[in-house]
Amino acid sequence: MTSLDPSYAAALARAAAHAQAFRAGLAERPPRPALSYAQMLQRFAAPLPQAGQPPAQVIEQLAALAEPGLGAMAGGRFFGWVIGGSHPVGVAADWLTSAWGQNVGNHLANPAGAACEAVAAQWLLELLDLPRQASVGFVTGATMANFVGLAAARGEVLRRVGWNADAQGLFGAPPIQVLIGDDAHATVYSGLQFLGLGHERVTRLATNAMGAINLPAFEQALGDAQGPLIVILQAGQINTGAFDDFARLIPLAHARGAWVHVDAAFGLWARACPSRAALAAGIEQADSWATDGHKWLQTPYDCGYAIVRDAQAHERAMSISASYLPTSVGDRDPSHLVPELSRRARGFATWAMISHLGRDGIAAMVEQHCRLAQRMTEHIACERGAVLLNDVVLNQAVLRFGTDAAPDEGDRLTRELIASVQDEGHCFVGGAEWRGRWVMRLSVINAATSEAEAMRSAEAIAAAWRALRDRS
Ligand SMILES: *Cc1c(COP(=O)(O)O)cnc(C)c1O
């Protein structure tokens, strides 16, 4: 029997040991890293190595250097942004993905990766209850999923008026009009920017207090729209978790001939949870959807899904062909659905997480996170001077502090509270501007968050607020 070079075996074993020790320590590790970027830069700073180091020593050194700059972002008390848990099962699948070292660009070179992706894609469509014939590209996250969906949209709305944007570009093309809600995510604007559609050259639509598009504003804009049209809707506003009214808006947009793209980075997962599915009713009528694996599905990073109803429009926008690249019509070539040619087999981690949690486990997890978001915010908002600003329909909450004070003073108190919660280190929450005022944001979306940890964190925030309020 042949064996792996012992020095490589040692490096892999050391990596596994460090990974296990890190995960074992997550429950105790503060959510915020001990050292800052500047301090970490000093730790890593070194001249370019002239001679190479032995494998295990490199891994030991990396683990030792990085350690104080790692927070417990994958732990149960991190509520700062919409961030999943990099679940150990997904991590294990990702280790194998890397160890196998297979480029999943096409299915002849990597039949295992392409087939696993094809099956995971069907599972996703079933889980999220989207049209079963839709195509699914495995991208790095919702940013690229938005880009891919909008690229398919751009190609198709121009193809319908006789213009081949993929071949001819946009110079001289009939202008495309883009309608987008005023509270859309920043990455959708990035997608528009990458595609030559411009992040300012859009019609922004008025939204309600929760951030969902107002129907009269939508009808007005549709009535005024000229030529090829792309409508961008949202499932899960980044602060409030709000959903656009898909059942009403999508048919109106389609009657006008628009392509409807939905940024549903985390909100699409409401579809996987019977008690929340109604929030996204009608979303299945859209033309493309962007969602993440590395948020609610808990896969490690670099995992999102670009889902397009019209598989041909999807492939037209993304296909890469060259005589040296093998193809066969009708079978899945993963690179034809995403911007990259060479890439890791992202389907393995997705397959592993769905296999591990199952439909029931995913539904229960989403349900639990929504329930905890509600319970945590009820606990905090009953403190004098604290107020909850959104309906906690999903897993997101927006809170403001200093309600008895002048607005500027309320901003100051809210920011100071966020900083003190972060410094104290029990849990991590973030802040944002919402409706012109500073707020605390709470996202409950990590599989590692237990009920006890959630409630202890809520009490830590409440206690920090009482201390700040009684000092001021
Ligand atoms: C997180 C998020 C994105 C961006 O997704 P990435 O996975 O970070 O690329 C886009 N839209 C919404 C609503 C999000 O929550």
CSV table of N, CA, C and O and ligand atoms in Angstrom, one decimal, residues 82 140-146 184-188 234-238 263-267 291-292 294-295 301 303-304, ligand 1:
chain,number,residue,atom,x,y,z
A,82,VAL,N,-25.8,39.5,9.0
A,82,VAL,CA,-26.5,38.3,8.6
A,82,VAL,C,-25.4,37.2,8.2
A,82,VAL,O,-25.0,37.2,7.1
A,140,THR,N,-20.2,32.4,-5.4
A,140,THR,CA,-19.5,32.7,-4.1
A,140,THR,C,-20.4,33.3,-3.1
A,140,THR,O,-20.0,33.4,-1.9
A,141,GLY,N,-21.5,33.8,-3.4
A,141,GLY,CA,-22.4,34.4,-2.4
A,141,GLY,C,-23.5,35.2,-3.2
A,141,GLY,O,-23.6,35.1,-4.4
A,142,ALA,N,-24.4,35.8,-2.4
A,142,ALA,CA,-25.5,36.5,-3.0
A,142,ALA,C,-25.1,37.7,-3.9
A,142,ALA,O,-25.8,38.1,-4.8
A,143,THR,N,-23.9,38.3,-3.6
A,143,THR,CA,-23.4,39.4,-4.5
A,143,THR,C,-23.3,38.9,-5.9
A,143,THR,O,-23.8,39.5,-6.8
A,144,MET,N,-22.6,37.8,-6.1
A,144,MET,CA,-22.4,37.2,-7.4
A,144,MET,C,-23.7,36.6,-7.9
A,144,MET,O,-24.0,36.6,-9.1
A,145,ALA,N,-24.6,36.1,-7.0
A,145,ALA,CA,-25.9,35.6,-7.5
A,145,ALA,C,-26.7,36.7,-8.0
A,145,ALA,O,-27.4,36.5,-9.1
A,146,ASN,N,-26.7,37.9,-7.4
A,146,ASN,CA,-27.4,39.0,-8.0
A,146,ASN,C,-26.8,39.4,-9.3
A,146,ASN,O,-27.5,39.7,-10.3
A,184,ALA,N,-33.1,48.6,-1.1
A,184,ALA,CA,-32.4,47.4,-1.6
A,184,ALA,C,-31.0,47.3,-1.0
A,184,ALA,O,-30.4,48.3,-0.5
A,185,HIS,N,-30.4,46.1,-1.1
A,185,HIS,CA,-29.0,45.9,-0.5
A,185,HIS,C,-28.0,46.5,-1.5
A,185,HIS,O,-28.1,46.5,-2.7
A,186,ALA,N,-26.9,46.9,-0.8
A,186,ALA,CA,-25.8,47.6,-1.6
A,186,ALA,C,-25.2,46.7,-2.7
A,186,ALA,O,-24.8,47.2,-3.7
A,187,THR,N,-25.2,45.4,-2.5
A,187,THR,CA,-24.6,44.5,-3.5
A,187,THR,C,-25.4,44.4,-4.8
A,187,THR,O,-24.9,44.1,-5.8
A,188,VAL,N,-26.7,44.7,-4.7
A,188,VAL,CA,-27.5,44.7,-6.0
A,188,VAL,C,-27.0,45.9,-6.8
A,188,VAL,O,-26.9,45.7,-8.1
A,234,GLN,N,-37.1,42.4,-3.4
A,234,GLN,CA,-36.3,41.9,-2.3
A,234,GLN,C,-37.1,41.0,-1.3
A,234,GLN,O,-38.2,41.3,-1.0
A,235,ALA,N,-36.5,39.9,-0.9
A,235,ALA,CA,-37.0,39.1,0.2
A,235,ALA,C,-36.1,39.2,1.4
A,235,ALA,O,-35.0,38.6,1.3
A,236,GLY,N,-36.4,39.9,2.4
A,236,GLY,CA,-35.5,40.0,3.6
A,236,GLY,C,-34.7,41.2,3.5
A,236,GLY,O,-33.5,41.2,3.1
A,237,GLN,N,-35.2,42.4,3.9
A,237,GLN,CA,-34.5,43.6,4.0
A,237,GLN,C,-33.4,43.5,5.0
A,237,GLN,O,-33.6,42.9,6.1
A,238,ILE,N,-32.2,43.9,4.7
A,238,ILE,CA,-31.0,43.7,5.6
A,238,ILE,C,-31.2,44.1,7.0
A,238,ILE,O,-30.6,43.5,7.9
A,263,ASP,N,-33.6,39.8,-4.9
A,263,ASP,CA,-32.5,39.6,-4.0
A,263,ASP,C,-33.1,38.9,-2.8
A,263,ASP,O,-33.8,39.6,-2.0
A,264,ALA,N,-32.8,37.7,-2.6
A,264,ALA,CA,-33.4,36.9,-1.4
A,264,ALA,C,-32.3,36.2,-0.7
A,264,ALA,O,-32.4,35.0,-0.3
A,265,ALA,N,-31.2,36.9,-0.4
A,265,ALA,CA,-30.0,36.4,0.2
A,265,ALA,C,-30.3,35.5,1.4
A,265,ALA,O,-29.8,34.3,1.4
A,266,PHE,N,-31.1,36.0,2.3
A,266,PHE,CA,-31.5,35.1,3.4
A,266,PHE,C,-33.0,34.9,3.5
A,266,PHE,O,-33.5,33.8,3.9
A,267,GLY,N,-33.8,35.8,2.9
A,267,GLY,CA,-35.3,35.8,3.0
A,267,GLY,C,-35.9,34.6,2.3
A,267,GLY,O,-37.0,34.1,2.7
A,291,THR,N,-29.7,33.8,-3.8
A,291,THR,CA,-29.7,33.5,-2.3
A,291,THR,C,-28.3,32.9,-1.9
A,291,THR,O,-27.5,32.7,-2.7
A,292,ASP,N,-28.2,32.8,-0.6
A,292,ASP,CA,-26.9,32.3,0.0
A,292,ASP,C,-27.0,30.9,0.6
A,292,ASP,O,-28.0,30.6,1.2
A,294,HIS,N,-24.1,30.3,2.6
A,294,HIS,CA,-23.3,30.6,3.8
A,294,HIS,C,-24.0,31.5,4.8
A,294,HIS,O,-23.4,31.9,5.7
A,295,LYS,N,-25.3,31.7,4.6
A,295,LYS,CA,-26.1,32.4,5.6
A,295,LYS,C,-27.0,31.3,6.3
A,295,LYS,O,-26.5,30.5,7.0
A,301,TYR,N,-18.0,29.7,4.0
A,301,TYR,CA,-18.1,30.8,3.1
A,301,TYR,C,-17.8,30.4,1.6
A,301,TYR,O,-17.2,29.4,1.4
A,303,CYS,N,-20.3,30.5,-0.8
A,303,CYS,CA,-21.4,29.6,-1.2
A,303,CYS,C,-22.7,30.3,-1.4
A,303,CYS,O,-23.3,30.8,-0.4
A,304,GLY,N,-23.1,30.6,-2.6
A,304,GLY,CA,-24.4,31.2,-2.9
A,304,GLY,C,-25.0,30.6,-4.2
A,304,GLY,O,-24.3,29.8,-4.8
B,1,LIG,C1,-25.8,39.3,2.6
B,1,LIG,C2,-26.7,39.9,1.6
B,1,LIG,C3,-26.3,40.1,0.3
B,1,LIG,C4,-24.8,39.9,-0.1
B,1,LIG,O1,-24.5,38.5,0.0
B,1,LIG,P1,-23.0,38.0,0.1
B,1,LIG,O2,-23.3,36.6,0.4
B,1,LIG,O3,-22.4,38.7,1.2
B,1,LIG,O4,-22.4,38.2,-1.2
B,1,LIG,C5,-27.2,40.6,-0.6
B,1,LIG,N1,-28.4,40.9,-0.3
B,1,LIG,C6,-28.9,40.7,1.0
B,1,LIG,C7,-30.3,41.1,1.3
B,1,LIG,C8,-28.0,40.2,2.0
B,1,LIG,O5,-28.5,40.0,3.2
